[in-house]
mmCIF file of C-alpha atoms and ligand atoms in Angstrom:
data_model
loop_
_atom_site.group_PDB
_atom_site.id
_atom_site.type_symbol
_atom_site.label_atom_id
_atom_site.label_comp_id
_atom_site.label_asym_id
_atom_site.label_seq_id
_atom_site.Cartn_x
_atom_site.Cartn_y
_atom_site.Cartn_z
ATOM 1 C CA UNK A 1 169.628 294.394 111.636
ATOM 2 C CA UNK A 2 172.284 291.995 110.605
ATOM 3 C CA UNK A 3 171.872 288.258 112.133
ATOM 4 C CA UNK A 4 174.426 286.876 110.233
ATOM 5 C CA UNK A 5 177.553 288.274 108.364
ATOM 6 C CA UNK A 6 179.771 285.981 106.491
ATOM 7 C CA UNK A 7 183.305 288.217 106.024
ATOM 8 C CA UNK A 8 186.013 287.793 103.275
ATOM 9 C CA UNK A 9 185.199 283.459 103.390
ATOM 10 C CA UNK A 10 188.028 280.967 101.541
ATOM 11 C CA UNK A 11 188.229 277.901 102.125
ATOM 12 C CA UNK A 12 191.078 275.213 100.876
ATOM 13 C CA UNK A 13 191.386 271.691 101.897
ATOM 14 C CA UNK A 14 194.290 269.786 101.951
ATOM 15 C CA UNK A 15 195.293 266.317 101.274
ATOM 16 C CA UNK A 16 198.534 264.777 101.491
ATOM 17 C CA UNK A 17 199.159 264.708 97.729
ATOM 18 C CA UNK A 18 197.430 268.263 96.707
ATOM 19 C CA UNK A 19 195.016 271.132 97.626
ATOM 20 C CA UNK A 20 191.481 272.176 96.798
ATOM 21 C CA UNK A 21 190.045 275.712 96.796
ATOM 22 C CA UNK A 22 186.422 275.659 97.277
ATOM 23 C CA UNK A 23 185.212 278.918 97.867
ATOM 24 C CA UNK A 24 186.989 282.213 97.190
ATOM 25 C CA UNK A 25 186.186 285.566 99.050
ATOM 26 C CA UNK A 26 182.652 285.363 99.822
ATOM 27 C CA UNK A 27 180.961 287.983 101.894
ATOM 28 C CA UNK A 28 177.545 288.664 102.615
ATOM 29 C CA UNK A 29 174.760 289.449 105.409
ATOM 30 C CA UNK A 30 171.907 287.808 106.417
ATOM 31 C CA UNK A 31 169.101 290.199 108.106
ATOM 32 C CA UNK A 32 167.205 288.979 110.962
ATOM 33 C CA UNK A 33 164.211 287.086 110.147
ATOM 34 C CA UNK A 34 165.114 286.992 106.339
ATOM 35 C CA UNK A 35 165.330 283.719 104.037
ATOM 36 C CA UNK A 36 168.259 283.361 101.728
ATOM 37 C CA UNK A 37 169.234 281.138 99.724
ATOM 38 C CA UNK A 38 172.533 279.910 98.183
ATOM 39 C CA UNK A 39 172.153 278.052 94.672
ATOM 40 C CA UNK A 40 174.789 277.191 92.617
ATOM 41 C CA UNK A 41 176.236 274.216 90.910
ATOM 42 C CA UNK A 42 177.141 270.743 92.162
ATOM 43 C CA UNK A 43 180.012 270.355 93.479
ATOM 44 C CA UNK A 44 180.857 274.097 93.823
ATOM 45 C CA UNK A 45 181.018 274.515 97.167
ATOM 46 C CA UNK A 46 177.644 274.885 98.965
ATOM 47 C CA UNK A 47 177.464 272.834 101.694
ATOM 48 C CA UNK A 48 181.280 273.628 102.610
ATOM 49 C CA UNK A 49 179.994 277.628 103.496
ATOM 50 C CA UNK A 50 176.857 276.506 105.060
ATOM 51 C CA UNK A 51 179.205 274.309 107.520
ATOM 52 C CA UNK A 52 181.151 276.886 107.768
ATOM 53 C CA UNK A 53 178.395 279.030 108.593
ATOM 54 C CA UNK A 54 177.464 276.637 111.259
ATOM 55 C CA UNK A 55 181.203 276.727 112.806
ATOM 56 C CA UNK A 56 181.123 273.042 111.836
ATOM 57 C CA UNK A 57 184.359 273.518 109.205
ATOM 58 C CA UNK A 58 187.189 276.201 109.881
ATOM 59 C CA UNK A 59 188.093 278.713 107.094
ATOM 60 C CA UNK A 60 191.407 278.838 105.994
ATOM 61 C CA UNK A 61 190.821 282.670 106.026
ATOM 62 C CA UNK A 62 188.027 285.578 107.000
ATOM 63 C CA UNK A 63 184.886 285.149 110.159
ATOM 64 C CA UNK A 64 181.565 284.442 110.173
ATOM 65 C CA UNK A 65 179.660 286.772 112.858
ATOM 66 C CA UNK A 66 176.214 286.245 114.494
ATOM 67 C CA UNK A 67 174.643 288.910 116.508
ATOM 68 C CA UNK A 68 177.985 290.897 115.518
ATOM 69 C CA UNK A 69 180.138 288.490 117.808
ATOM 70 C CA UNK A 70 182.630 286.379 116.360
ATOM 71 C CA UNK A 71 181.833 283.077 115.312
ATOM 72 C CA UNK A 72 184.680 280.100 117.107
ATOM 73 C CA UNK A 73 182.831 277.304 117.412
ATOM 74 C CA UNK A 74 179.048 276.010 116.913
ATOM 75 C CA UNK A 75 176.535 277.892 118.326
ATOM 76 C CA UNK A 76 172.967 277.147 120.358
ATOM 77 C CA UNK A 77 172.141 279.631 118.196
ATOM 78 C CA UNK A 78 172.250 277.858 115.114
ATOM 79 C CA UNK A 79 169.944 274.930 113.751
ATOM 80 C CA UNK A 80 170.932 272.567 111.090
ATOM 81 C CA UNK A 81 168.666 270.300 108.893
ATOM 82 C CA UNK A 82 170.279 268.098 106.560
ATOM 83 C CA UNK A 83 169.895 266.745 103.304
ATOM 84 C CA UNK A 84 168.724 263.292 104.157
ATOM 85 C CA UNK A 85 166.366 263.446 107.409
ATOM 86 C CA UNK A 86 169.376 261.334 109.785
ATOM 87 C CA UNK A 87 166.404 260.515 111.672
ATOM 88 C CA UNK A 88 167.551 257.418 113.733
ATOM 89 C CA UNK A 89 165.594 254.338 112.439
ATOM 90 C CA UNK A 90 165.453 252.671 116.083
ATOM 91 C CA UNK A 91 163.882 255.627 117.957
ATOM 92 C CA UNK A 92 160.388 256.632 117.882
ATOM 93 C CA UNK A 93 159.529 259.680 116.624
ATOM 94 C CA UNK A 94 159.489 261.538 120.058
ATOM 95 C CA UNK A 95 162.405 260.062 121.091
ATOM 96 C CA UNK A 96 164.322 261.316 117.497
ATOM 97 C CA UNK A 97 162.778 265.122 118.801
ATOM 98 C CA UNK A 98 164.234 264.770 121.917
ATOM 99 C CA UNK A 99 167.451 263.675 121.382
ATOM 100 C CA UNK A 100 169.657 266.544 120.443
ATOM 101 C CA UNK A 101 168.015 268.206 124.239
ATOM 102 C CA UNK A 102 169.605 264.282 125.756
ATOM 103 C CA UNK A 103 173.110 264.831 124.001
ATOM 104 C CA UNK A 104 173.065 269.252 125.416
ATOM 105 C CA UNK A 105 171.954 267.316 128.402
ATOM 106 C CA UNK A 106 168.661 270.001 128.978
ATOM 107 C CA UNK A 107 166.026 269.215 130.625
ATOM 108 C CA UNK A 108 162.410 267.714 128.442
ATOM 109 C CA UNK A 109 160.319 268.816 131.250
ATOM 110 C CA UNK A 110 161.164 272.572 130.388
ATOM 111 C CA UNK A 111 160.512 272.089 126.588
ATOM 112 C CA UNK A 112 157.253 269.748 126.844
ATOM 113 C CA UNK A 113 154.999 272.293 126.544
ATOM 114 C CA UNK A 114 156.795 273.852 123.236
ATOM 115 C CA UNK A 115 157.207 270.212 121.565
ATOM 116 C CA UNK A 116 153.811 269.268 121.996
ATOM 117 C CA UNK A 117 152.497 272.036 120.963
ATOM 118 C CA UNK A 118 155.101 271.594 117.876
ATOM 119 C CA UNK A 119 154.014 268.591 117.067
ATOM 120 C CA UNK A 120 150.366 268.916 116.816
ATOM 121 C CA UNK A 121 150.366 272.282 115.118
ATOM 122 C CA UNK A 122 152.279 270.188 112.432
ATOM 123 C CA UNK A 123 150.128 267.157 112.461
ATOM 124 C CA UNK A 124 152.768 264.670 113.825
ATOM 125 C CA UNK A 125 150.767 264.428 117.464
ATOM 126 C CA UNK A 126 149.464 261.304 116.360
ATOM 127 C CA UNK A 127 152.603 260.037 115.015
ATOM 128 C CA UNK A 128 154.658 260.821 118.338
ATOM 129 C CA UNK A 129 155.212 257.074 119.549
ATOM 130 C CA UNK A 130 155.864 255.587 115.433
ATOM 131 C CA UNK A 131 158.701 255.170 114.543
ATOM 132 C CA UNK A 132 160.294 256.911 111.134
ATOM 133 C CA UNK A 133 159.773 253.765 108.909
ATOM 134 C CA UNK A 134 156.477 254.292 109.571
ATOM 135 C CA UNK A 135 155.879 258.197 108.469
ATOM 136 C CA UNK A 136 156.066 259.171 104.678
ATOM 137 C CA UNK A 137 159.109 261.411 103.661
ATOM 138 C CA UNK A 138 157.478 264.410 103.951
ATOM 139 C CA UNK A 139 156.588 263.748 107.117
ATOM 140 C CA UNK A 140 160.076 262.484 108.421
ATOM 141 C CA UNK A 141 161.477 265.792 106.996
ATOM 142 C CA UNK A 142 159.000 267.814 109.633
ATOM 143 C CA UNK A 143 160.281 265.702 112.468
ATOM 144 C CA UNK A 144 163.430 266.568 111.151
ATOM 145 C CA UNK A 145 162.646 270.208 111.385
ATOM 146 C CA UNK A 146 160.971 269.981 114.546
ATOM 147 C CA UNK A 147 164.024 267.929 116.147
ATOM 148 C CA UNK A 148 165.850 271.332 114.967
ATOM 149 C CA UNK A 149 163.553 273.565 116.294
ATOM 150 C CA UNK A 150 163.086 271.658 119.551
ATOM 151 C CA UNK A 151 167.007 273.287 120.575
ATOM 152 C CA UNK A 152 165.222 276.961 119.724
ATOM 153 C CA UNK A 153 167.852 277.866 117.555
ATOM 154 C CA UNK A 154 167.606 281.681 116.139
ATOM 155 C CA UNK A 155 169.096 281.029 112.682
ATOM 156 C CA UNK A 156 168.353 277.529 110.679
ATOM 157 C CA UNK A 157 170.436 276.584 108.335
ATOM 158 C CA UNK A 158 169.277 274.154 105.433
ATOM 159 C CA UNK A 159 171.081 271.797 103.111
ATOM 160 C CA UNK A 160 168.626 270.436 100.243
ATOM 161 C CA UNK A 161 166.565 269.998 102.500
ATOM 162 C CA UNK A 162 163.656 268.662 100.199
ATOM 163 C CA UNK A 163 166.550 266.718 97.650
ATOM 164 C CA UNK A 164 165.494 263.116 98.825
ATOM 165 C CA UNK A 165 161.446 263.708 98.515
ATOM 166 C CA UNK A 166 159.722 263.464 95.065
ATOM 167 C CA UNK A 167 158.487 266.029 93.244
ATOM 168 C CA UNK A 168 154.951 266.664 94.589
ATOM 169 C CA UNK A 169 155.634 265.759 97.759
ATOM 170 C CA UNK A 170 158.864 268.526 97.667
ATOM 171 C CA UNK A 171 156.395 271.316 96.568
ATOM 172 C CA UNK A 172 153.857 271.054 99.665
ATOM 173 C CA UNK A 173 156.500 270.072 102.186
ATOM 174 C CA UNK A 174 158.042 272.951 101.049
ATOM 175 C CA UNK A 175 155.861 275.653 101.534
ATOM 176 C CA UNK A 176 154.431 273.933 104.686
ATOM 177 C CA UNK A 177 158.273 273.912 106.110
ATOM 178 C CA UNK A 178 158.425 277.440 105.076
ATOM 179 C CA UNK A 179 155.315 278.657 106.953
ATOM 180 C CA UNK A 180 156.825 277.140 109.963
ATOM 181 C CA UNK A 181 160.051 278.901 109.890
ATOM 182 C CA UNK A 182 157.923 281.863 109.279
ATOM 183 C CA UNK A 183 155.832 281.260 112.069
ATOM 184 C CA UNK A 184 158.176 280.569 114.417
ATOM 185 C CA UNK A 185 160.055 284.110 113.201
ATOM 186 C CA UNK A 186 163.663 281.972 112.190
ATOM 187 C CA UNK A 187 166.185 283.654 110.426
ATOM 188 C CA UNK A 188 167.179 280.856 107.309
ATOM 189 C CA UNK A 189 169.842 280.585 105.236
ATOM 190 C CA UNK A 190 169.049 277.466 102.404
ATOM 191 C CA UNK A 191 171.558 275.677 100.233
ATOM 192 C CA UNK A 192 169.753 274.090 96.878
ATOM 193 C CA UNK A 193 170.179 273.350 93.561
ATOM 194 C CA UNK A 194 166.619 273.929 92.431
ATOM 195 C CA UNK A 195 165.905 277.435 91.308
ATOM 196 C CA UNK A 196 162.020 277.488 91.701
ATOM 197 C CA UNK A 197 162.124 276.444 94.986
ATOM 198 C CA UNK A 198 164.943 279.108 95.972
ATOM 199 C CA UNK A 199 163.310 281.631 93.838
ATOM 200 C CA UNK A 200 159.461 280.215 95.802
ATOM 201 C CA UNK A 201 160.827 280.947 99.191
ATOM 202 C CA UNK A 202 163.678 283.535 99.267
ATOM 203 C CA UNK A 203 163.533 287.201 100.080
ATOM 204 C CA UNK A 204 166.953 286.803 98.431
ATOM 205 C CA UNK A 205 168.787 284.796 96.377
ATOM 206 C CA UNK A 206 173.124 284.138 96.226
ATOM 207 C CA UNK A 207 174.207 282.657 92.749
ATOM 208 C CA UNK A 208 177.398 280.938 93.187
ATOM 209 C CA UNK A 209 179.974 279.958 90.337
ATOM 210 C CA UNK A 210 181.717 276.954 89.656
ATOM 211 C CA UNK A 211 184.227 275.486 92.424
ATOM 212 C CA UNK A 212 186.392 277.804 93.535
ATOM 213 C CA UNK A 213 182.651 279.583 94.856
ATOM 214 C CA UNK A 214 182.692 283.291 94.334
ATOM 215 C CA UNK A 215 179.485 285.537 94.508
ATOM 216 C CA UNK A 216 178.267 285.952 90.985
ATOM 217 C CA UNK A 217 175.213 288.035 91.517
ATOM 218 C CA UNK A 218 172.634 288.635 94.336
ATOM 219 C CA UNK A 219 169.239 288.440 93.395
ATOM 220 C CA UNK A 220 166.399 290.462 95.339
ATOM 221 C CA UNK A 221 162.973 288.724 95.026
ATOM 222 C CA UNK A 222 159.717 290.369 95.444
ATOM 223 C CA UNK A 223 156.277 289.906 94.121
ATOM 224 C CA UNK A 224 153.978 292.527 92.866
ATOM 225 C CA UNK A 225 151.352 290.528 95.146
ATOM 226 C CA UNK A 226 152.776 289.710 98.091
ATOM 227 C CA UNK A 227 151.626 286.623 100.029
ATOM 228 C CA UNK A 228 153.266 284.025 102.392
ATOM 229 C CA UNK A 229 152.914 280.910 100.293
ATOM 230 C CA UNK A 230 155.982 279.400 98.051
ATOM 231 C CA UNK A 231 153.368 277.500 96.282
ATOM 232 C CA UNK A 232 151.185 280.456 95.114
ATOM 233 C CA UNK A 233 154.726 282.484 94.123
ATOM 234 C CA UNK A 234 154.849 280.135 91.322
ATOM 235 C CA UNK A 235 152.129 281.202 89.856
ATOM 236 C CA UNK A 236 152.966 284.613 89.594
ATOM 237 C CA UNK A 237 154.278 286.549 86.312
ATOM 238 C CA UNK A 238 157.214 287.451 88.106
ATOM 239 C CA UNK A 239 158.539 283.881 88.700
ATOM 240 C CA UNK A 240 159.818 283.141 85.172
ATOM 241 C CA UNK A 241 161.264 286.126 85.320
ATOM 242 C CA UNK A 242 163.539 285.811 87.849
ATOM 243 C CA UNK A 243 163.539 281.989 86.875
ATOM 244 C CA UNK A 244 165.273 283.037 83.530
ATOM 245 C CA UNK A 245 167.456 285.416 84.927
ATOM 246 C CA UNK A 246 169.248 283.400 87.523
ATOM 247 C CA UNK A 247 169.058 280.332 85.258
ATOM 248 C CA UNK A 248 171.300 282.173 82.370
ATOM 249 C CA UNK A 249 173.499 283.413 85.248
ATOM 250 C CA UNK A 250 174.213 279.687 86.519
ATOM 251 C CA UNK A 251 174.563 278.541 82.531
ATOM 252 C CA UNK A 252 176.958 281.479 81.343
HETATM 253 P P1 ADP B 1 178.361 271.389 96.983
HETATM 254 O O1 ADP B 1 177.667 271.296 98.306
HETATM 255 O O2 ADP B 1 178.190 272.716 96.313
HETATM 256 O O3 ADP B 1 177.969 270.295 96.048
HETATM 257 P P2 ADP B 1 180.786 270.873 98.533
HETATM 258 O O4 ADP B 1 180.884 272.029 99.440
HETATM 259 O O5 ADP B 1 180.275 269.609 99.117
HETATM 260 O O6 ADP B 1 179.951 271.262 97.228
HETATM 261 O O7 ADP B 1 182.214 270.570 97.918
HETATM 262 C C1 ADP B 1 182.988 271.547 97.226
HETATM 263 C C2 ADP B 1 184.310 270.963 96.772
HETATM 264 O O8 ADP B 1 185.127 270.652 97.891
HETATM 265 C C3 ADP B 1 184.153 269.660 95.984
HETATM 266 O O9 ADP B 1 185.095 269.671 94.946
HETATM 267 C C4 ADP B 1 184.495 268.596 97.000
HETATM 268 O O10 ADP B 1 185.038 267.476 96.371
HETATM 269 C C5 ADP B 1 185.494 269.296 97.894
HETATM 270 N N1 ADP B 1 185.397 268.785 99.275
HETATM 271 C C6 ADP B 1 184.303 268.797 100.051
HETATM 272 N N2 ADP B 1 184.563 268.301 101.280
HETATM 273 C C7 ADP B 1 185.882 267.946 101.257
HETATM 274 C C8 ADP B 1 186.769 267.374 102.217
HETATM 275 N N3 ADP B 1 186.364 267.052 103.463
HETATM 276 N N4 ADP B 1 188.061 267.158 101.837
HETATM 277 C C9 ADP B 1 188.482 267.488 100.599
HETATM 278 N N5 ADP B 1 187.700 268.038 99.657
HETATM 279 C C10 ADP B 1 186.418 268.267 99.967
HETATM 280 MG MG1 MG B 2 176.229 269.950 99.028
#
């Protein structure tokens, strides 16, 4: 079943003096519980469709659907994590979880129960009352995703997530972010310029061109032997494969 269907997308913005096209007739569908990613290069127009997507940014033209209903405005049912964590320096961990539940004005007593059990299943329990100065950025980027997931949103929708962490660091938060959103059975749509970690994690890849975006190729990726880990995928014969494939179509 379709989750998420992006319909005939462009986008133009406008400044006094002149005009910018940024993405060009993009259409697509997300299936429930899939992971997709968008790659393509800077500047091209990536995070413009995932805000979009989100019903953050208006199209000049075409609909974004969830659940087959149309898209006007943001949605409960959508979860964003940024690029950099935007955890709030002066709040303890906890209080950084809670917050977007303050600002929708919900109850915490009715989503204790699911935090704490968020938070120790991804080793932050003992971290609850620090605050983020204190955690390592790996760990900031799970409270991050927990502060996401704390709203129960059914589709999360990632920019770079993993862009601000260093290199090692990137490849274990990685696949430990990804066996969350697994876990908790999230439909993802992922925005990143790294091609191993798209290729690591997606059921199916988007290549984008350059700015104006338009759809250059879908990619379908499966392994031979299928597991759940991003971090064993690397190692499998199939991953340079697909590694050269979508590489040439980003460099021709
Ligand atoms: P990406 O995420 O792929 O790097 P963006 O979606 O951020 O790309 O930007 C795509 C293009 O749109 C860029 O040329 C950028 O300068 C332009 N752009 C992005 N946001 C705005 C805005 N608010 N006003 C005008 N131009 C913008
Ligand atoms: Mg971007």
């Amino acid at each position: 079943m379709n989750k998420v269907s992006i319909n005939n997308i462009h986008m133009n913005y406008h400044s006094l003096k002149t005009w910018t096209k940024a993405l060009n007739n993009i259409s697509f569908d997300v299936k429930e519980g899939e992971f997709l990613t968008i790659v393509g290069p800077s500047g091209c127009g990536k995070s413009t469709l995932l805000n979009i997507i989100a019903g953050l940014l208006k199209p000049s033209f075409g609909e974004i659907h969830v659940d087959n209903e149309k898209l006007s405005s943001v949605s409960t049912k959508m979860g964003y994590m940024f690029q950099r964590d935007q955890l709030f320096e002066w709040l303890t961990v906890w209080d950084n979880i809670v917050l977007g539940l303050k600002i929708q004005h919900k109850s915490i007593k009715d989503y204790k129960e699911n935090l704490d059990t968020l938070l120790k299943d991804y080793g932050l329990w003992d971290f609850k009352s620090h605050y983020p100065d204190e955690l390592s950025g790996g760990m900031r980027q799970k409270v991050a995703l927990i502060r996401t997931l704390a709203l129960n949103p059914e589709v999360l929708l990632l920019d770079e997530p993993f862009s601000a962490l260093d290199y090692q660091t990137r490849l274990n938060i990685s696949d430990e972010i990804f066996k969350i959103i697994k876990k908790e059975g999230k439909t993802a749509i992922m925005v990143t310029h790294d091609i191993s970690e798209a290729i690591a994690m997606s059921n199916r890849i988007i290549v984008l061109s350059k700015r104006p975006a338009e759809i250059r190729k879908i990619f379908d990726i499966q392994f031979a032997n299928n597991h759940d880990s991003p971090l064993k995928c690397r190692e499998e014969p199939e991953f340079r494969v697909y590694f050269n494939d979508i590489w040439k179509e980003l460099n021709t």
